[in-house]
Coordinates of C-alpha atoms in Angstrom, one line a residue:
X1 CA 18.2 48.4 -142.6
X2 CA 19.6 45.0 -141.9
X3 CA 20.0 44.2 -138.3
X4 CA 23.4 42.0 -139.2
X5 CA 25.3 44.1 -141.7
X6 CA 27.9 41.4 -142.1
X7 CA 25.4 38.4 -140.6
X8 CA 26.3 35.6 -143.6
X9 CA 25.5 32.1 -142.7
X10 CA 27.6 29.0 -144.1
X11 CA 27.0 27.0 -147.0
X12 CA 25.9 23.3 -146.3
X13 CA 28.9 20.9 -146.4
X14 CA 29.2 18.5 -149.4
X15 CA 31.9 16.6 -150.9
X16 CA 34.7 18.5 -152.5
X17 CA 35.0 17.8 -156.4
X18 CA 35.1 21.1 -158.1
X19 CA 37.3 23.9 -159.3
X20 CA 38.9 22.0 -161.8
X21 CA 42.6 22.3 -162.6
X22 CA 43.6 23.9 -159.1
X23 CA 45.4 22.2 -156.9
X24 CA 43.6 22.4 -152.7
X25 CA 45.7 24.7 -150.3
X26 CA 46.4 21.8 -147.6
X27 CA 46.0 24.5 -145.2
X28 CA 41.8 24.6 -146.0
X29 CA 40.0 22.6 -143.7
X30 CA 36.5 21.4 -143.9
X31 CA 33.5 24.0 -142.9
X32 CA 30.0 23.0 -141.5
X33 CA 27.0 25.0 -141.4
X34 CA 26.5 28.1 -139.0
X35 CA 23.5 28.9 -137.2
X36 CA 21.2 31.4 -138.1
X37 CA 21.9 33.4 -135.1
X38 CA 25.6 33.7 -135.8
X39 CA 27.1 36.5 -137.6
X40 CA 30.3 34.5 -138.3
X41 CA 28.1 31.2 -139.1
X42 CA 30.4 30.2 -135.5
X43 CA 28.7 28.3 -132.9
X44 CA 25.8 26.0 -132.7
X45 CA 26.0 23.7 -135.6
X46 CA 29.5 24.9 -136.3
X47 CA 31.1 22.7 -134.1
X48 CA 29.5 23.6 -131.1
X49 CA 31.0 25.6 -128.3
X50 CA 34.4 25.9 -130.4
X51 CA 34.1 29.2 -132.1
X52 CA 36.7 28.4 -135.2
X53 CA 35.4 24.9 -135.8
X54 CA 33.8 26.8 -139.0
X55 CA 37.2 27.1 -140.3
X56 CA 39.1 24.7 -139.3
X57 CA 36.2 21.2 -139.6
X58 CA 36.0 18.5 -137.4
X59 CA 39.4 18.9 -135.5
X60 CA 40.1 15.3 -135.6
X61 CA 43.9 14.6 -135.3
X62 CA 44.3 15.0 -139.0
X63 CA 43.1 18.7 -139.5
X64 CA 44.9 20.3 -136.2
X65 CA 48.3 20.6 -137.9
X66 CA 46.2 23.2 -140.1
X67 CA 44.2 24.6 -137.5
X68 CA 46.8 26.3 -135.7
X69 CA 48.9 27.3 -138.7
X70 CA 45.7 29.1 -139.6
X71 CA 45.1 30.1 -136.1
X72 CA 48.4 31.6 -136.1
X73 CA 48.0 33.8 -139.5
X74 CA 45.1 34.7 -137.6
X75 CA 46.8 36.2 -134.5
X76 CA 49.7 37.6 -136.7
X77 CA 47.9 39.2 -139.3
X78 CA 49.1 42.6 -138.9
X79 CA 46.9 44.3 -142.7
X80 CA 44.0 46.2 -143.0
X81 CA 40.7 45.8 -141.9
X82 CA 39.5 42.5 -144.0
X83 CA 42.3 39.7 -144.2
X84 CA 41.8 39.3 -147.6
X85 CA 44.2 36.5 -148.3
X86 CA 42.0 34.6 -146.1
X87 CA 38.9 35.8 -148.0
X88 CA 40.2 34.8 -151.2
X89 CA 41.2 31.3 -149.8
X90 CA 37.4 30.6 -148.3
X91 CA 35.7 32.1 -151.3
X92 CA 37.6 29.7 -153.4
X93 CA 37.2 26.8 -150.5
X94 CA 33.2 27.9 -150.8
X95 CA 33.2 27.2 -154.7
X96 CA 35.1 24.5 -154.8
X97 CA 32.3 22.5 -152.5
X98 CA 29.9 23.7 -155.1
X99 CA 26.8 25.2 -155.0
X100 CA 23.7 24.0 -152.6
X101 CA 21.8 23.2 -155.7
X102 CA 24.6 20.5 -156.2
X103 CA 26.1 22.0 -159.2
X104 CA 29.8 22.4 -159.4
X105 CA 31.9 24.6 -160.9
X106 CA 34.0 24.0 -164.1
X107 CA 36.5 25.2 -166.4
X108 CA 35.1 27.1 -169.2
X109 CA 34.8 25.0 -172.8
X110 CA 36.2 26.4 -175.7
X111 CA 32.7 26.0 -177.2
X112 CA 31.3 28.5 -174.0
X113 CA 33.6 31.1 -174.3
X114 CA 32.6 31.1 -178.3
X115 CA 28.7 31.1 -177.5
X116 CA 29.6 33.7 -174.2
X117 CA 31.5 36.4 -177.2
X118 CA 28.9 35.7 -180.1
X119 CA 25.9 36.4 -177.8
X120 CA 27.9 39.7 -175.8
X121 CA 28.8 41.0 -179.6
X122 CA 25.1 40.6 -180.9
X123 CA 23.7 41.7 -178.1
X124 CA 25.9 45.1 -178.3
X125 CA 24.6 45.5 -181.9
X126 CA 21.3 45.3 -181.0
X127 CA 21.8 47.9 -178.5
X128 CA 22.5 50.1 -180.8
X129 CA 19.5 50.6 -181.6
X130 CA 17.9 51.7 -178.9
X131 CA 20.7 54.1 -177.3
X132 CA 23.0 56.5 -177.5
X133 CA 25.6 55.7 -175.7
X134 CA 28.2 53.4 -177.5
X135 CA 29.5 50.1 -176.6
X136 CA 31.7 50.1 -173.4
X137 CA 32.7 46.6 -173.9
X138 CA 36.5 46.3 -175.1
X139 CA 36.6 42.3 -174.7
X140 CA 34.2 39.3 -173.8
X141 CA 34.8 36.7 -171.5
X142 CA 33.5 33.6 -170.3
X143 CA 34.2 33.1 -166.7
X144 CA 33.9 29.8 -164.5
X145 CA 32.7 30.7 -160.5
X146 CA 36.5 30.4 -159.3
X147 CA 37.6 33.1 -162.2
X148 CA 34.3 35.2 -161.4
X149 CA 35.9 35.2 -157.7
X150 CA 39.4 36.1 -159.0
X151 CA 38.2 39.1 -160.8
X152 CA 35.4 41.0 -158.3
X153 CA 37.7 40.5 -155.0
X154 CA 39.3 44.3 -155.5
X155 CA 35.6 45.7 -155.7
X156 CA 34.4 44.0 -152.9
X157 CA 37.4 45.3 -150.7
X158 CA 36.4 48.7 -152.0
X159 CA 33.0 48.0 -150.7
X160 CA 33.5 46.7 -147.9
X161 CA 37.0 48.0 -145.8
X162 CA 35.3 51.4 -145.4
X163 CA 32.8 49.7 -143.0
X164 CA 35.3 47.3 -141.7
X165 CA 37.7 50.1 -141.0
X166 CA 35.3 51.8 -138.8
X167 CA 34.5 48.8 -136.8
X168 CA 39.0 48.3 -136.6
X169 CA 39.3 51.8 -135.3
X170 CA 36.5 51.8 -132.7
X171 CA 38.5 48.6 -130.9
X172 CA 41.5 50.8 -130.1
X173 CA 39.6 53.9 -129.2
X174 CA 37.8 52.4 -126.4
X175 CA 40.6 52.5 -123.7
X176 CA 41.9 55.6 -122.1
X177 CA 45.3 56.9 -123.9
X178 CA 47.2 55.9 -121.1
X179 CA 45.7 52.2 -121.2
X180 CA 46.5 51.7 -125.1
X181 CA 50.0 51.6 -124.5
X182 CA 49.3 48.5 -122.0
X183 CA 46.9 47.0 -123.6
X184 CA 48.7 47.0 -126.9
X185 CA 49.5 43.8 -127.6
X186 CA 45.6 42.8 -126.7
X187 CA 44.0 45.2 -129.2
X188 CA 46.4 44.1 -131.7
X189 CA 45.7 40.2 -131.1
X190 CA 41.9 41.7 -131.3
X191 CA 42.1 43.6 -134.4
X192 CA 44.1 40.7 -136.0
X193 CA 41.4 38.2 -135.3
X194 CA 38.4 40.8 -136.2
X195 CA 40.0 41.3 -139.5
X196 CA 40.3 37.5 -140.1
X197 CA 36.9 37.0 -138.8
X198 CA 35.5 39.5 -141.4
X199 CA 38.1 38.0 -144.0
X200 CA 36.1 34.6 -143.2
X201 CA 32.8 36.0 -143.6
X202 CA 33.4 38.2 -146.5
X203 CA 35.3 34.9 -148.4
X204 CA 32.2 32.7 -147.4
X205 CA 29.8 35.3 -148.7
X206 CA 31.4 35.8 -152.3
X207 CA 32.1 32.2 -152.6
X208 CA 28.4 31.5 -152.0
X209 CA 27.4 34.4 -154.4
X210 CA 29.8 33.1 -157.0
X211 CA 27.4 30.0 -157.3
X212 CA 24.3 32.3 -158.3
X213 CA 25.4 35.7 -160.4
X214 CA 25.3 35.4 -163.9
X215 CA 27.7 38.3 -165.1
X216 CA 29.7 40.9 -163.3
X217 CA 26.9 43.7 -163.1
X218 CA 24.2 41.3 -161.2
X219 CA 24.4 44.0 -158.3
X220 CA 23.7 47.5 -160.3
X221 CA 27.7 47.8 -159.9
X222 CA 30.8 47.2 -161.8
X223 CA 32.6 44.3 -159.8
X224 CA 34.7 42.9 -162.8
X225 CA 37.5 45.1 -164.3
X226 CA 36.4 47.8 -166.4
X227 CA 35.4 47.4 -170.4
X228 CA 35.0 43.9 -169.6
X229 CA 31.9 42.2 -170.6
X230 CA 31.4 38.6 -168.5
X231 CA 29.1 36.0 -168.4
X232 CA 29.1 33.1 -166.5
X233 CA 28.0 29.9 -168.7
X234 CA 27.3 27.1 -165.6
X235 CA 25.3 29.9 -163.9
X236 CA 23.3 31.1 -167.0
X237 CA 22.2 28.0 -167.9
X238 CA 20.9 27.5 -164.2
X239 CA 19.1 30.2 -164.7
X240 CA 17.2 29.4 -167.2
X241 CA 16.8 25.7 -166.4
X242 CA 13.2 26.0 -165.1
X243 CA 12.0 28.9 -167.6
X244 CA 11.1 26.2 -170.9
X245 CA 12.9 29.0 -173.0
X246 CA 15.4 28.1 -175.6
X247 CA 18.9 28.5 -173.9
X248 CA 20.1 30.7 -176.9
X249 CA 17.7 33.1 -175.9
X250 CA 18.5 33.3 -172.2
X251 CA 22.2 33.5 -172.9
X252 CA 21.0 36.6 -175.5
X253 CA 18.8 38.2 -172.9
X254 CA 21.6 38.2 -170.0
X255 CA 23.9 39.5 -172.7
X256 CA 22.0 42.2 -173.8
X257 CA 21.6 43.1 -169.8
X258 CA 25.2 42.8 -169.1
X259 CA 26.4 45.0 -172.2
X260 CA 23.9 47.6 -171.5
X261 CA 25.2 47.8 -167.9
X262 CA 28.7 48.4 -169.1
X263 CA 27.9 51.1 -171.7
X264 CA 26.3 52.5 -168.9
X265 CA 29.0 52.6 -166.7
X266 CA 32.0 53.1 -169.1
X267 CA 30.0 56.5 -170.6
X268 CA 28.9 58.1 -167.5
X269 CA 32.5 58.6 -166.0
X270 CA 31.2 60.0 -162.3
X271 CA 28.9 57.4 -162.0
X272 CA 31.2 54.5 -160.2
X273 CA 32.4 57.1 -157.7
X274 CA 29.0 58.1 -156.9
X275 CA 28.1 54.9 -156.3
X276 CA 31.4 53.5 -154.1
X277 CA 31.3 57.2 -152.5
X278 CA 27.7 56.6 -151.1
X279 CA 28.9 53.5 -149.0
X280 CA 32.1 55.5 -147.8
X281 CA 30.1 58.0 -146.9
X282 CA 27.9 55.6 -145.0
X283 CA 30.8 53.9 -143.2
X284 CA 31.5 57.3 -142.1
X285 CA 28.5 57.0 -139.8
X286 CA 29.1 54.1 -138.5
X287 CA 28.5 54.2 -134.4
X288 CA 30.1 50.7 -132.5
X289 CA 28.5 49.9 -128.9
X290 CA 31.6 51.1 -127.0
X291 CA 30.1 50.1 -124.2
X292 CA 29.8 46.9 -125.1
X293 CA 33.2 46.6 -126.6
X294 CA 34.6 48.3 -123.4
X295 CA 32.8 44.7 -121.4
X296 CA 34.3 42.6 -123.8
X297 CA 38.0 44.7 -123.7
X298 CA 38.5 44.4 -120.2
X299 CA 37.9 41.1 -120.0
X300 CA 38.8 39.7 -122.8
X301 CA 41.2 36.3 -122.2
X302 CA 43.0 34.9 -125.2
X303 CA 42.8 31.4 -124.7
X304 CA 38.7 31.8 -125.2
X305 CA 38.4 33.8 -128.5
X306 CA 34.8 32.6 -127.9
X307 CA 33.9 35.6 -125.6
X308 CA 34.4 38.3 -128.9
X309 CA 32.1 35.6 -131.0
X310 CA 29.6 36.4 -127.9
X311 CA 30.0 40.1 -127.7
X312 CA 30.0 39.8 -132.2
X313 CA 26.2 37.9 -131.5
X314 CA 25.1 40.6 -129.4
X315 CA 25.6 43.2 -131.9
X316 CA 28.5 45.4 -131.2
X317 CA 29.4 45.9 -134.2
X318 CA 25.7 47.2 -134.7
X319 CA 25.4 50.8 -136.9
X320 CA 23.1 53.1 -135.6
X321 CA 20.4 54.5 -137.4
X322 CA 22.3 57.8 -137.7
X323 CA 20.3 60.6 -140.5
X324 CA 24.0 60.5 -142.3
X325 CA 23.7 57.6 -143.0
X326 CA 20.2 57.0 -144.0
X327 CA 21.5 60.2 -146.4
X328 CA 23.8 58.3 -148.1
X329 CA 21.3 54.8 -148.3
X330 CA 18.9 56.9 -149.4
X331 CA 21.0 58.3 -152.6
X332 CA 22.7 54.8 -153.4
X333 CA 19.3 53.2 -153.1
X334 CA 17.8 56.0 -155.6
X335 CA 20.7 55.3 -158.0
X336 CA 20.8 51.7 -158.3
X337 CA 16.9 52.0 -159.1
X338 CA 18.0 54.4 -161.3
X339 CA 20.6 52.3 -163.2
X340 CA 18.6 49.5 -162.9
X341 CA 15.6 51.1 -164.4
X342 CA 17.9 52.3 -167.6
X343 CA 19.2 48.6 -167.9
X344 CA 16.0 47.3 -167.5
X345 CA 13.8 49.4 -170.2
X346 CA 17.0 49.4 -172.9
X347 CA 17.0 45.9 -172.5
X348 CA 13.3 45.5 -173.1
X349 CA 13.0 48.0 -176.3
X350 CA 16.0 45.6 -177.8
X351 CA 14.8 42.3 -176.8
X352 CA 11.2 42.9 -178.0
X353 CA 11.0 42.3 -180.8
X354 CA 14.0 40.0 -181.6
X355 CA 13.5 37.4 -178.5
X356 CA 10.2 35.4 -178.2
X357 CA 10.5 34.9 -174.4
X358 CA 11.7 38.3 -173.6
X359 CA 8.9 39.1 -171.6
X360 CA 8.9 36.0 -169.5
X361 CA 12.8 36.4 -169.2
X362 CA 12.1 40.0 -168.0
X363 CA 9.7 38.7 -165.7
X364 CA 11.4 36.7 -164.2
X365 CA 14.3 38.8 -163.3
X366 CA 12.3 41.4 -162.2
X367 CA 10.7 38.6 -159.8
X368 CA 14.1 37.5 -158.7
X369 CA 14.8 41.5 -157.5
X370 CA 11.7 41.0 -155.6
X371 CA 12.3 38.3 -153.6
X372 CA 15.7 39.6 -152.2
X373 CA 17.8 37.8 -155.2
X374 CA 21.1 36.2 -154.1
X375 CA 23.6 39.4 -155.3
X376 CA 20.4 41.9 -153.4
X377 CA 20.6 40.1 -150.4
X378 CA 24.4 39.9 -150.5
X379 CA 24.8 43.7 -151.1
X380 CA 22.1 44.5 -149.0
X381 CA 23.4 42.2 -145.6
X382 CA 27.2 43.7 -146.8
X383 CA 26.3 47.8 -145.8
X384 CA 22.8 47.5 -144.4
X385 CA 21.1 48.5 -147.9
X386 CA 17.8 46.9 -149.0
X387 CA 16.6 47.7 -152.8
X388 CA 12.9 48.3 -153.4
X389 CA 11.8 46.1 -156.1
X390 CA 9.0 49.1 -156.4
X391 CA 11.4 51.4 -156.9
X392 CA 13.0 49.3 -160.0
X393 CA 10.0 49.3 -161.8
X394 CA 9.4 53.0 -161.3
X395 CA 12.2 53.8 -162.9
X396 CA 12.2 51.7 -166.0
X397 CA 8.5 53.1 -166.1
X398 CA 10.3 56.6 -165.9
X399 CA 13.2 55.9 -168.6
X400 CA 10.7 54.5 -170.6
X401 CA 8.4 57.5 -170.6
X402 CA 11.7 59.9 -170.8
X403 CA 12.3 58.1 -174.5
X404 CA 8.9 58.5 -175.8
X405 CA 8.7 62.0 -174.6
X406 CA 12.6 63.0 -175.3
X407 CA 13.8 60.3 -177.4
X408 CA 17.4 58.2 -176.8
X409 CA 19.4 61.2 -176.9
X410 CA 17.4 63.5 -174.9
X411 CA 16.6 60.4 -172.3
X412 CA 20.4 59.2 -172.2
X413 CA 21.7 63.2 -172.0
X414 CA 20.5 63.1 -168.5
X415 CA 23.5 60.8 -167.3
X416 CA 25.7 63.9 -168.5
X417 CA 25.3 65.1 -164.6
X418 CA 23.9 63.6 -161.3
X419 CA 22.2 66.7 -160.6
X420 CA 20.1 66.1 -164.0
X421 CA 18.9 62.8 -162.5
X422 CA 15.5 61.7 -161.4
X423 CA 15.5 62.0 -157.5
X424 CA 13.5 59.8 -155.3
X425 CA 10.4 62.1 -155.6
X426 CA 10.5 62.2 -159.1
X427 CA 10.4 57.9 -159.2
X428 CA 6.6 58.9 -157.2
X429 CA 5.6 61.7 -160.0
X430 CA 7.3 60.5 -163.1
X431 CA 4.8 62.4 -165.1
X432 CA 6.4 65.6 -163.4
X433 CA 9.5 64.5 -164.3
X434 CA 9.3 63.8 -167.9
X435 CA 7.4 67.0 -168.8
X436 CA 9.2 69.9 -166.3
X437 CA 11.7 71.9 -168.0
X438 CA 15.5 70.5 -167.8
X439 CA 18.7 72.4 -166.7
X440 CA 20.5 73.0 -170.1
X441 CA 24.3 73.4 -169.5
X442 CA 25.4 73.6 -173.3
X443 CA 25.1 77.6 -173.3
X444 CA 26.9 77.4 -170.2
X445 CA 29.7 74.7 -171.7
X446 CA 30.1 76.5 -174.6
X447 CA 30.6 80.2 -172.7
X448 CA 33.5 78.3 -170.8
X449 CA 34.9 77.1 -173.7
X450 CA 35.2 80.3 -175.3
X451 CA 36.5 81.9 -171.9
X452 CA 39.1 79.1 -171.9
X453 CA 40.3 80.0 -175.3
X454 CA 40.4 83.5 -174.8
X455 CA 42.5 83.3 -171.8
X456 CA 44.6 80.3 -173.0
X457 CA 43.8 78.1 -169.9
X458 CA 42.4 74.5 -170.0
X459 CA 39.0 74.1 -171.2
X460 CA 37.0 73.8 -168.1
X461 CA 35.7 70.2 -168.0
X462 CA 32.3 69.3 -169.4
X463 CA 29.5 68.6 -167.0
X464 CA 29.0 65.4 -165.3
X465 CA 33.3 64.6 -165.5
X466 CA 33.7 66.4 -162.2
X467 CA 33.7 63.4 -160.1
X468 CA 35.8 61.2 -162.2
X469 CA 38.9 61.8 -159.7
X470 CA 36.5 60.6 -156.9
X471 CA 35.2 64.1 -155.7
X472 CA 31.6 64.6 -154.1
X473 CA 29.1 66.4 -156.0
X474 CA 26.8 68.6 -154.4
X475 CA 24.1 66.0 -153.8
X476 CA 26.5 63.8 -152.0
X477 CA 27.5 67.0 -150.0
X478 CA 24.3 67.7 -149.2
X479 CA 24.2 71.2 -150.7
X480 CA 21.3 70.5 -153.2
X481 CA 19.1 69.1 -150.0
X482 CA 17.8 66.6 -153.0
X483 CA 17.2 63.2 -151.7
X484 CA 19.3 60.7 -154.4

């Protein structure tokens, strides 16, 4: 488990040129670099012992007009747990300085966004062929960084308030009841600047991210809207700029890896909720340092916000280790391998043949999951979740051996419920796995069917659509005692 959960660092400074045709909020300031050992990328190297020099530059004469009317929508933010106004302003602060390689972001050509659709439409033809499950793309895009931004904040605050919330709600619960109302206006000067602090990091974080993903699966999850196909043509190319493969056949091979992720997740309706649900759930067990947070509480002085940067450093905001928790990690983990695994061997069987360098290409994205990738790394910083690479190629091993032994149907009919999954044991005995006997619920589907029609009620739904509204299935309760 991470030991910062929200511990991003700041991008390098360099000259602002990019975001083309978007006009600078005169409010943004200029950010320097954090140290390592801050969890807001404050002090040391971040202007020292001022704790908001991150946000606000330099302070010479010219920036403190915009200091404190950012310090004051600090102190008067009065939303949820993340300030996401402010997020959105630093992630698109963060993209418009560009990337550390240099590159900086663009407007998308009319001449991308045509080679973007043709490779997204071919790519869904091809995959066809090698599963059941139909397209889930309803449009293509081509998206610059700043659009990519624009279009995965509402996931991200899906991702990440649950966790923030908890770490809100522990700053008023410290005090005895008949200290809150006294202290009022304190914890809500503290809860305003916690969830501007967050906002900050979270912004900094997805701007920096925006400079490396190359679509809007890159994390095993849906962050763009849904039957939406995206690639991102400055990133792709970067990706393959090193690779001495055709760029026609990196674009194809990102395509085909992108569509496959969104038949996945438009056909397998429980699938996102499972998913979101498994970091709720972990939120859930968050545990904050009270005791530490009672220090910082009682003497907390306004006019040096630089004591909660101390008491951020020295990990109150910490999660423990609780077994809830490392429940729910434990099942998102095994799922993302799991979805990764699909993507990764219906990718393969379609590229085979068609692309020269599809092994390389899978190669190397399989080498970029190993070494903690940029959208990994982000995720796994974000709730505390690492991904083992091992695990990856365990499951495409699995869904590979599933379609020689079951075929594309018989492989892909296993989505129809999480319960029908591969668990974590299974990814260790796959052999097991492919050759035990499978629950069958189509005796059981079709005896509810005919009950329903009988008795004039609503067909009961189908397996596998029961957690479409967001409900828990047994393995997320717990009741199946599998470990997901």
């Amino acid at each position: 488990m991470s030991d910062t959960p929200f511990g991003f660092g700041l991008p390098p400074e360099e000259p602002e040129n990019g975001d083309e045709g978007k006009k600078k909020d005169p409010t943004e300031g200029g950010q320097s670099a954090g140290g390592p050992g801050s969890p807001f990328g404050f002090g040391p190297g971040a202007g020292g012992d001022n704790p908001f020099a991150a946000m606000f530059g330099s302070m010479n004469p010219n920036d403190l007009g915009a200091a404190f009317q950012q310090l004051g929508q600090m102190l008067s933010y009065e939303g949820g747990p993340v300030n996401w106004d402010m997020a959105k302003q630093i992630a698109r602060q963060t993209v418009s300085q560009g990337a550390p390689d240099g590159s900086k972001d663009a407007s998308v050509g009319p001449s991308e966004r045509t080679a973007v659709d043709e490779a997204l439409r071919l790519a869904d033809l091809w995959l066809d062929g090698v599963t059941s499950m139909p397209s889930g793309s309803v449009s293509t895009v081509a998206w610059s960084r700043a659009e990519w931004v624009e279009a995965s904040l509402p996931a991200w605050q899906q991702l990440v308030d649950p966790v923030a919330e908890r770490v809100g709600l522990a700053m008023g619960d410290v005090l005895p009841e008949e200290m809150q109302a006294m202290a009022g206006p304190l914890i809500g000067m503290m809860r305003s600047m916690g969830g501007a602090m967050f906002g900050q990091q979270i912004g900094q974080a997805v701007g920096t991210l925006a400079g490396e993903v190359v679509g809007s699966t890159d994390i095993g999850l849906p962050l763009g809207p849904a039957g939406k196909a995206a690639l991102l043509p400055l990133n792709v190319e970067r990706f393959g700029k090193d690779l001495s493969v055709p760029q026609d056949e990196v674009r194809l091979y990102l395509a085909l890896r992108e569509a496959a992720h969104q038949r996945l997740f438009a056909h397998v309706p429980w699938l996102r909720s499972h998913l979101f649900g498994a970091v709720e759930a972990y939120a859930r067990g968050i545990k904050v340092d009270t005791s530490k947070l009672e220090d910082v509480v009682g003497q907390f002085d306004p006019s040096q916000p630089e004591q909660l940067q101390d008491a951020l450093q020295q990990g109150m905001f910490q999660p423990e280790d609780t077994p809830e928790q490392k429940a729910s990690l434990a099942r998102l983990e095994t799922a993302l391998a799991l979805v990764e695994g699909w993507v990764d061997a219906v990718v393969h069987e379609a590229a085979k043949s068609r692309l020269t360098s599809s092994d390389a290409l899978r190669e190397t994205m399989r080498r970029r999951r190993a070494s903690g990738g940029p959208a990994e790394q982000t995720f796994a910083t974000l709730i505390g979740l690492q991904l083992r690479p091992r695990r990856l190629r365990d499951a495409a091993r699995l869904w590979a051996s599933l379609t020689d032994a079951r075929g594309l149907e018989g492989r892909d009919a296993l989505w129809e419920h999480p319960d029908m999954l591969p668990t974590a044991h299974d990814l260790d005995d796959p052999d097991g796995f492919v050759h035990h006997e499978q629950a069958d619920f189509s005796e059981l589907d079709k005896m509810l069917g005919e009950a329903a029609k009988g008795s004039g009620t609503p067909k009961a739904p189908e397996a596998g659509a029961g957690d479409q509204d967001g409900s828990k299935s047994d393995d997320e309760d717990g009741k199946d005692g599998r470990d997901r």
